[in-house]
Short mmCIF file of C-alpha atoms (C1' of nucleotides) and ligand atoms in Angstrom, two decimals:
data_model
loop_
_atom_site.label_atom_id
_atom_site.label_comp_id
_atom_site.label_asym_id
_atom_site.label_seq_id
_atom_site.Cartn_x
_atom_site.Cartn_y
_atom_site.Cartn_z
CA MET A 21 -89.47 31.38 -155.07
CA ALA A 22 -85.75 30.37 -155.03
CA LYS A 23 -86.08 27.35 -152.82
CA TYR A 24 -88.91 25.78 -154.67
CA GLU A 25 -86.98 26.02 -157.78
CA GLU A 26 -83.75 24.51 -156.22
CA ALA A 27 -85.80 21.78 -154.73
CA ILE A 28 -87.05 20.82 -158.35
CA GLU A 29 -83.39 20.99 -159.66
CA THR A 30 -82.56 18.44 -156.77
CA LEU A 31 -85.26 16.21 -157.91
CA ARG A 32 -83.91 16.23 -161.53
CA LYS A 33 -80.60 15.90 -160.61
CA LYS A 34 -81.14 12.81 -158.51
CA GLY A 35 -83.26 11.09 -161.23
CA HIS A 36 -86.66 11.57 -159.63
CA ARG A 37 -89.51 11.89 -161.86
CA LEU A 38 -91.20 15.59 -161.87
CA THR A 39 -94.77 14.25 -161.37
CA PRO A 40 -97.80 16.82 -161.01
CA GLN A 41 -98.29 15.35 -157.37
CA ARG A 42 -94.67 15.84 -156.44
CA LEU A 43 -95.12 19.56 -157.76
CA LEU A 44 -98.32 19.98 -156.25
CA VAL A 45 -97.14 18.87 -152.85
CA LEU A 46 -93.92 20.86 -153.24
CA SER A 47 -95.94 24.31 -153.75
CA ILE A 48 -98.47 23.58 -150.94
CA VAL A 49 -95.27 23.36 -148.58
CA ALA A 50 -93.50 26.14 -150.10
CA GLU A 51 -96.56 28.43 -149.72
CA GLY A 52 -97.99 27.23 -146.56
CA ASP A 53 -97.43 28.44 -143.17
CA ALA A 54 -94.32 26.95 -141.46
CA HIS A 55 -94.91 23.51 -139.95
CA MET A 56 -97.62 22.34 -141.92
CA GLY A 57 -99.30 18.98 -140.77
CA VAL A 58 -99.62 15.96 -143.01
CA ASP A 59 -103.34 16.30 -143.19
CA ASP A 60 -103.00 20.00 -144.18
CA VAL A 61 -101.14 19.24 -147.05
CA PHE A 62 -103.38 16.48 -147.91
CA THR A 63 -106.66 18.51 -147.77
CA ARG A 64 -104.85 21.29 -150.06
CA ALA A 65 -103.37 18.73 -152.50
CA LYS A 66 -106.81 16.76 -153.00
CA ALA A 67 -108.63 20.15 -153.27
CA ALA A 68 -106.54 20.87 -156.35
CA TYR A 69 -106.29 17.30 -157.61
CA PRO A 70 -109.03 15.04 -156.43
CA TYR A 71 -107.21 11.71 -157.27
CA MET A 72 -104.82 12.73 -154.70
CA ASP A 73 -103.96 9.88 -152.34
CA ILE A 74 -102.84 10.17 -148.66
CA ALA A 75 -100.27 7.43 -149.40
CA THR A 76 -98.74 9.72 -151.99
CA VAL A 77 -98.34 12.69 -149.80
CA TYR A 78 -96.67 10.41 -147.08
CA ARG A 79 -94.33 9.27 -149.76
CA THR A 80 -93.60 12.53 -151.14
CA LEU A 81 -92.86 14.21 -148.15
CA HIS A 82 -90.51 11.18 -147.13
CA LEU A 83 -88.83 11.53 -150.46
CA TYR A 84 -88.24 15.55 -149.90
CA LYS A 85 -87.22 14.79 -146.25
CA ASP A 86 -84.46 12.18 -147.65
CA LEU A 87 -83.40 14.85 -150.40
CA GLY A 88 -83.33 17.46 -147.57
CA VAL A 89 -85.68 19.51 -149.56
CA VAL A 90 -88.42 19.77 -146.67
CA THR A 91 -87.58 19.35 -142.73
CA GLU A 92 -89.46 17.30 -140.72
CA VAL A 93 -90.64 18.53 -137.22
CA ALA A 94 -92.34 16.31 -134.55
CA ILE A 95 -95.27 18.49 -132.70
CA GLY A 96 -97.19 16.82 -130.28
CA ASP A 97 -97.51 13.50 -131.72
CA ARG A 98 -97.85 14.72 -135.42
CA LEU A 99 -95.24 15.27 -138.05
CA HIS A 100 -94.99 18.67 -139.81
CA TYR A 101 -92.96 19.82 -142.57
CA GLU A 102 -91.59 22.98 -143.72
CA LEU A 103 -89.60 23.80 -146.96
CA THR A 104 -85.60 23.46 -145.93
CA ASP A 105 -84.08 26.86 -146.17
CA PRO A 106 -80.21 26.62 -146.37
CA SER A 107 -79.58 29.92 -145.38
CA GLY A 108 -81.83 29.89 -142.32
CA ARG A 109 -80.85 26.36 -141.23
CA HIS A 110 -82.52 25.82 -137.76
CA HIS A 111 -83.38 23.13 -135.19
CA HIS A 112 -86.66 23.33 -133.32
CA MET A 113 -87.76 23.66 -129.77
CA VAL A 114 -91.34 22.24 -129.31
CA CYS A 115 -93.34 23.05 -126.23
CA ARG A 116 -95.35 20.11 -124.81
CA MET A 117 -98.21 22.46 -123.41
CA CYS A 118 -98.87 24.42 -126.04
CA ASN A 119 -97.29 22.79 -128.95
CA GLY A 120 -95.59 26.01 -129.92
CA ALA A 121 -92.70 25.40 -131.94
CA PHE A 122 -89.64 27.96 -131.71
CA ASN A 123 -86.38 28.23 -133.84
CA LEU A 124 -82.95 27.30 -132.41
CA GLY A 125 -79.73 28.27 -133.93
CA PRO A 126 -77.49 25.46 -135.26
CA HIS A 127 -74.44 26.56 -133.32
CA TYR A 128 -76.64 25.33 -130.23
CA LEU A 129 -75.80 22.01 -131.03
CA GLU A 130 -72.24 22.15 -132.59
CA GLU A 131 -70.55 21.54 -129.17
CA PHE A 132 -72.66 18.48 -128.52
CA ARG A 133 -71.96 16.90 -131.88
CA ARG A 134 -68.07 17.72 -131.62
CA THR A 135 -68.20 15.92 -128.37
CA LEU A 136 -70.24 12.64 -129.39
CA ILE A 137 -67.78 12.42 -132.27
CA SER A 138 -64.51 12.71 -130.27
CA ASP A 139 -65.81 10.57 -127.22
CA PHE A 140 -67.62 7.80 -129.11
CA SER A 141 -67.23 8.45 -132.77
CA PHE A 142 -70.99 8.52 -132.98
CA GLU A 143 -71.87 10.89 -135.74
CA PRO A 144 -75.22 12.01 -134.63
CA ASP A 145 -78.19 13.17 -136.87
CA LEU A 146 -78.19 16.77 -136.45
CA GLU A 147 -79.27 18.04 -139.86
CA HIS A 148 -82.44 19.00 -137.96
CA PHE A 149 -83.11 17.92 -134.49
CA THR A 150 -86.25 18.96 -132.19
CA ILE A 151 -86.39 19.05 -128.44
CA THR A 152 -89.62 19.06 -126.57
CA GLY A 153 -90.02 20.80 -123.23
CA VAL A 154 -91.90 23.94 -121.95
CA CYS A 155 -91.56 27.33 -123.31
CA SER A 156 -91.33 30.37 -120.97
CA ASP A 157 -95.19 31.16 -121.64
CA CYS A 158 -96.15 27.83 -120.37
CA GLN A 159 -93.75 27.27 -117.31
CA PRO A 160 -95.86 26.93 -114.03
CA ALA A 161 -96.45 30.17 -112.51
CA SER A 162 -95.82 28.40 -108.76
CA GLY A 163 -96.72 25.15 -107.48
CA LYS A 164 -98.41 21.83 -108.55
CA ALA A 165 -102.02 21.26 -109.64
CA MET B 11 -85.29 -6.34 -106.71
CA ALA B 12 -84.78 -2.67 -105.05
CA LYS B 13 -86.00 -0.55 -108.17
CA TYR B 14 -89.11 -3.13 -108.44
CA GLU B 15 -90.12 -2.48 -105.14
CA GLU B 16 -89.34 1.33 -105.30
CA ALA B 17 -91.61 1.30 -108.59
CA ILE B 18 -94.81 -0.49 -106.73
CA GLU B 19 -94.41 1.98 -103.96
CA THR B 20 -94.45 4.94 -106.59
CA LEU B 21 -97.74 3.28 -108.17
CA ARG B 22 -99.36 3.15 -104.56
CA LYS B 23 -98.24 6.51 -103.48
CA LYS B 24 -99.74 8.29 -106.50
CA GLY B 25 -103.02 6.43 -105.83
CA HIS B 26 -102.89 3.98 -108.84
CA ARG B 27 -104.14 0.54 -108.25
CA LEU B 28 -101.87 -2.52 -107.97
CA THR B 29 -103.37 -4.92 -110.72
CA PRO B 30 -102.09 -8.33 -111.27
CA GLN B 31 -101.55 -7.01 -114.93
CA ARG B 32 -99.35 -3.99 -113.73
CA LEU B 33 -97.32 -6.03 -111.80
CA LEU B 34 -96.59 -8.62 -114.49
CA VAL B 35 -95.60 -6.01 -116.97
CA LEU B 36 -93.53 -4.48 -113.97
CA SER B 37 -91.63 -7.75 -113.31
CA ILE B 38 -91.30 -8.56 -117.09
CA VAL B 39 -89.76 -5.21 -117.95
CA ALA B 40 -87.40 -5.64 -114.80
CA GLU B 41 -86.27 -8.93 -115.46
CA GLY B 42 -85.79 -8.67 -119.46
CA ASP B 43 -82.67 -7.57 -120.95
CA ALA B 44 -82.53 -3.70 -121.44
CA HIS B 45 -84.51 -1.92 -123.97
CA MET B 46 -87.55 -4.25 -124.35
CA GLY B 47 -89.92 -3.84 -127.25
CA VAL B 48 -93.65 -3.66 -126.53
CA ASP B 49 -94.22 -6.93 -128.39
CA ASP B 50 -91.73 -8.86 -125.98
CA VAL B 51 -93.41 -7.64 -123.25
CA PHE B 52 -96.90 -8.32 -124.59
CA THR B 53 -95.76 -12.05 -125.70
CA ARG B 54 -94.14 -13.00 -122.23
CA ALA B 55 -97.34 -11.16 -120.44
CA LYS B 56 -99.82 -13.16 -122.46
CA ALA B 57 -97.81 -16.26 -121.62
CA ALA B 58 -98.03 -15.80 -117.90
CA TYR B 59 -101.91 -14.57 -118.16
CA PRO B 60 -103.75 -15.31 -121.50
CA TYR B 61 -106.30 -12.97 -120.96
CA MET B 62 -103.50 -10.15 -121.10
CA ASP B 63 -104.38 -7.43 -123.85
CA ILE B 64 -102.06 -5.35 -125.92
CA ALA B 65 -103.95 -2.11 -125.12
CA THR B 66 -103.47 -2.87 -121.31
CA VAL B 67 -99.45 -3.36 -121.88
CA TYR B 68 -99.51 -0.08 -123.93
CA ARG B 69 -101.61 1.64 -121.11
CA THR B 70 -99.43 0.18 -118.43
CA LEU B 71 -96.00 1.17 -120.17
CA HIS B 72 -97.33 4.75 -120.69
CA LEU B 73 -98.23 4.96 -116.98
CA TYR B 74 -95.10 3.65 -116.07
CA LYS B 75 -93.42 6.37 -118.20
CA ASP B 76 -95.36 9.06 -116.77
CA LEU B 77 -94.34 8.05 -113.58
CA GLY B 78 -90.77 7.92 -114.18
CA VAL B 79 -90.88 4.08 -113.41
CA VAL B 80 -89.56 3.19 -117.08
CA THR B 81 -87.57 4.69 -119.58
CA GLU B 82 -89.03 5.12 -123.18
CA VAL B 83 -86.38 4.63 -125.98
CA ALA B 84 -87.17 5.02 -129.55
CA ILE B 85 -85.00 2.10 -131.65
CA GLY B 86 -85.64 2.25 -135.21
CA ASP B 87 -89.47 3.02 -135.57
CA ARG B 88 -90.40 0.89 -132.40
CA LEU B 89 -90.63 1.94 -128.80
CA HIS B 90 -88.53 0.18 -126.46
CA TYR B 91 -88.54 0.16 -122.64
CA GLU B 92 -86.08 -0.37 -119.44
CA LEU B 93 -86.70 0.00 -115.84
CA THR B 94 -85.61 3.36 -114.77
CA ASP B 95 -82.42 3.15 -112.58
CA PRO B 96 -82.05 6.75 -110.88
CA SER B 97 -78.65 5.65 -109.60
CA GLY B 98 -77.65 4.79 -113.33
CA ARG B 99 -79.19 7.52 -115.14
CA HIS B 100 -78.33 7.75 -118.76
CA HIS B 101 -79.36 8.86 -122.35
CA HIS B 102 -79.23 6.73 -125.37
CA MET B 103 -77.36 7.16 -128.57
CA VAL B 104 -79.16 4.93 -131.11
CA CYS B 105 -77.62 3.80 -134.53
CA ARG B 106 -79.65 4.35 -137.38
CA MET B 107 -78.06 1.55 -139.28
CA CYS B 108 -77.69 -1.35 -136.86
CA ASN B 109 -80.20 -0.19 -134.06
CA GLY B 110 -77.63 -0.66 -131.78
CA ALA B 111 -78.44 1.67 -128.42
CA PHE B 112 -75.60 3.13 -126.21
CA ASN B 113 -75.78 4.75 -123.14
CA LEU B 114 -74.72 8.46 -122.87
CA GLY B 115 -73.91 10.04 -119.30
CA PRO B 116 -76.30 12.76 -118.50
CA HIS B 117 -73.44 15.23 -118.13
CA TYR B 118 -73.21 15.17 -121.93
CA LEU B 119 -76.37 17.52 -121.81
CA GLU B 120 -76.20 19.61 -119.01
CA GLU B 121 -74.61 22.53 -120.51
CA PHE B 122 -77.07 22.33 -123.47
CA ARG B 123 -79.79 22.38 -120.87
CA ARG B 124 -78.46 25.11 -118.90
CA THR B 125 -77.74 27.46 -122.26
CA LEU B 126 -81.69 27.06 -123.44
CA ILE B 127 -82.93 27.94 -119.96
CA SER B 128 -81.06 31.16 -119.88
CA ASP B 129 -81.33 32.09 -123.56
CA PHE B 130 -84.95 31.13 -124.17
CA SER B 131 -86.29 30.06 -120.57
CA PHE B 132 -87.24 27.18 -122.60
CA GLU B 133 -86.96 23.91 -120.14
CA PRO B 134 -86.02 21.06 -122.19
CA ASP B 135 -87.48 17.66 -121.48
CA LEU B 136 -84.09 15.97 -120.64
CA GLU B 137 -85.18 13.24 -118.15
CA HIS B 138 -84.63 11.02 -120.90
CA PHE B 139 -83.19 11.58 -124.19
CA THR B 140 -82.39 9.82 -127.41
CA ILE B 141 -80.25 10.86 -130.15
CA THR B 142 -80.02 8.86 -133.42
CA GLY B 143 -77.14 8.69 -135.55
CA VAL B 144 -74.42 6.19 -136.74
CA CYS B 145 -72.41 4.42 -134.31
CA SER B 146 -68.26 3.92 -134.69
CA ASP B 147 -69.05 0.25 -136.46
CA CYS B 148 -71.39 1.36 -138.79
CA GLN B 149 -69.41 4.40 -140.11
CA PRO B 150 -68.85 4.21 -143.90
CA ALA B 151 -65.20 2.70 -144.36
CA SER B 152 -64.81 5.00 -147.78
CA GLY B 153 -66.86 6.52 -150.32
CA LYS B 154 -70.56 6.30 -151.03
CA ALA B 155 -72.42 2.71 -152.07
"C1'" DT C 26 -115.48 -9.21 -93.59
"C1'" DG C 27 -118.30 -7.23 -96.94
"C1'" DC C 28 -120.04 -2.67 -99.95
"C1'" DG C 29 -119.89 1.11 -102.96
"C1'" DT C 30 -117.46 3.67 -106.06
"C1'" DA C 31 -114.06 4.78 -108.95
"C1'" DA C 32 -110.25 3.02 -111.61
"C1'" DT C 33 -108.87 -0.51 -114.57
"C1'" DT C 34 -109.59 -4.35 -117.91
"C1'" DG C 35 -110.79 -6.63 -122.20
"C1'" DC C 36 -112.68 -5.97 -126.36
"C1'" DA C 37 -113.86 -3.83 -130.64
"C1'" DA C 38 -113.46 -0.20 -133.47
"C1'" DA C 39 -110.72 3.80 -134.95
"C1'" DT C 40 -106.49 6.22 -136.00
"C1'" DG C 41 -102.22 7.62 -138.43
"C1'" DG C 42 -99.37 5.67 -140.87
"C1'" DT C 43 -97.00 2.05 -144.12
"C1'" DT C 44 -96.65 -1.36 -148.02
"C1'" DG C 45 -97.73 -4.66 -152.05
"C1'" DC C 46 -99.23 -4.67 -156.30
"C1'" DA C 47 -101.38 -4.01 -160.94
"C1'" DA C 48 -102.64 0.10 -163.63
"C1'" DC C 49 -100.20 4.30 -165.39
"C1'" DA C 50 -97.08 7.69 -166.95
"C1'" DA C 51 -92.35 10.56 -167.00
"C1'" DC C 52 -88.79 10.96 -169.85
"C1'" DG C 53 -84.60 9.31 -172.48
"C1'" DG C 54 -83.78 7.38 -176.80
"C1'" DC C 55 -85.28 5.97 -181.35
"C1'" DG D 5 -93.65 12.47 -182.04
"C1'" DC D 6 -93.93 7.47 -180.30
"C1'" DC D 7 -91.93 3.70 -177.55
"C1'" DG D 8 -90.11 1.10 -173.80
"C1'" DT D 9 -88.45 1.21 -169.56
"C1'" DT D 10 -88.84 1.78 -165.18
"C1'" DG D 11 -90.53 4.82 -161.42
"C1'" DT D 12 -94.88 6.16 -159.33
"C1'" DT D 13 -99.37 6.14 -158.33
"C1'" DG D 14 -104.17 5.09 -156.36
"C1'" DC D 15 -106.06 1.74 -154.08
"C1'" DA D 16 -106.82 -1.63 -150.45
"C1'" DA D 17 -105.05 -4.22 -147.24
"C1'" DC D 18 -102.07 -4.04 -143.48
"C1'" DC D 19 -99.48 -2.50 -139.37
"C1'" DA D 20 -98.91 -0.49 -134.63
"C1'" DT D 21 -100.95 1.86 -131.46
"C1'" DT D 22 -105.10 4.56 -129.39
"C1'" DT D 23 -109.51 5.23 -127.65
"C1'" DG D 24 -114.75 4.39 -126.34
"C1'" DC D 25 -117.26 1.52 -123.62
"C1'" DA D 26 -119.34 -1.71 -120.69
"C1'" DA D 27 -118.22 -5.37 -117.55
"C1'" DT D 28 -115.02 -6.26 -113.97
"C1'" DT D 29 -111.97 -5.54 -109.80
"C1'" DA D 30 -108.96 -3.08 -106.46
"C1'" DC D 31 -109.30 -0.69 -102.11
"C1'" DG D 32 -110.94 2.50 -98.47
"C1'" DC D 33 -114.53 2.50 -95.41
"C1'" DA D 34 -118.36 0.76 -92.62
MN1 LIG E 208 -88.84 25.95 -137.97
MN1 LIG E 209 -80.31 2.15 -121.38
ZN1 LIG E 210 -95.92 26.56 -124.46
ZN1 LIG E 211 -74.00 0.64 -135.68
#
DNA sequence: TGCGTAATTGCAAATGGTTGCAACAACGGC
DNA sequence: GCCGTTGTTGCAACCATTTGCAATTACGCA
């Protein structure tokens, strides 16, 4: 697991402590399906280590997000996390009807970023970006309802 | 107040009841500064009508948002609302450092929308869109800190 | 104008998420 | 290996927002 080892190295380099809780959360996110909900992470972590507290899960995921180790995706009204893969950077399109999450290549937003910078000197946060909408499967077949 | 009257007409047309609470919330958002926080709305509403409940404010703002009567803007970690002005449609850039909100013309996103539709048949929700980032005033002058 | 019905409200309890704090433990230095 | 410092944890209290529910009220119709 190259990304997993890199993440640990990032932690160490920035002076954060390698606690069993942090390593556990990291391994769960690394092994899990893409886009794990906080509650999934917590449930699995608690199974492995019963003292695990939900606050620790939140704090750990936030730390990993700040470090760029995980990527946060808002799916429906809940936050989900996936291990960041620098070689596979992508944004997300999330369907408001089926909650499906689809990846979106970073180049789709590069022009938008350049325009905001040149027109407004506004530097958008586009390390990771999620746009909601309706996916092709959920597009209304015909009229209203 | 043309937009205010239009909003009432929208409510009526869709079969929603014109309660004093709804009219009060609407007038507060209509008169207030742009981008009012939920708590501002609640405080003013309660001053005018002491039985007003925070749950009613939330429910009313959500209804107005669904109807397109108000526009929701995430500023920092709180939701804010402004009366939707169809002739002045705009998106928002919100500065993560100073929480300043800047308007962004709709045309900045039109090409992005067309691309998502043609490449993925994904219809993005771009009635209203907020991008966070760092505004020109808050851009770091030089190095780290 | 008065009724019936269904939408809406106020309240209280629940939810997802955050935070203050005292106990604990990682890790650099001895 | 042990110690002290300081970052981190578990817990409980807290916060903003949502939800269930019984009481209330808007509004179409007689
Ligand atoms: Mn993904
Ligand atoms: Mn605005
Ligand atoms: Zn879908
Ligand atoms: Zn700023």
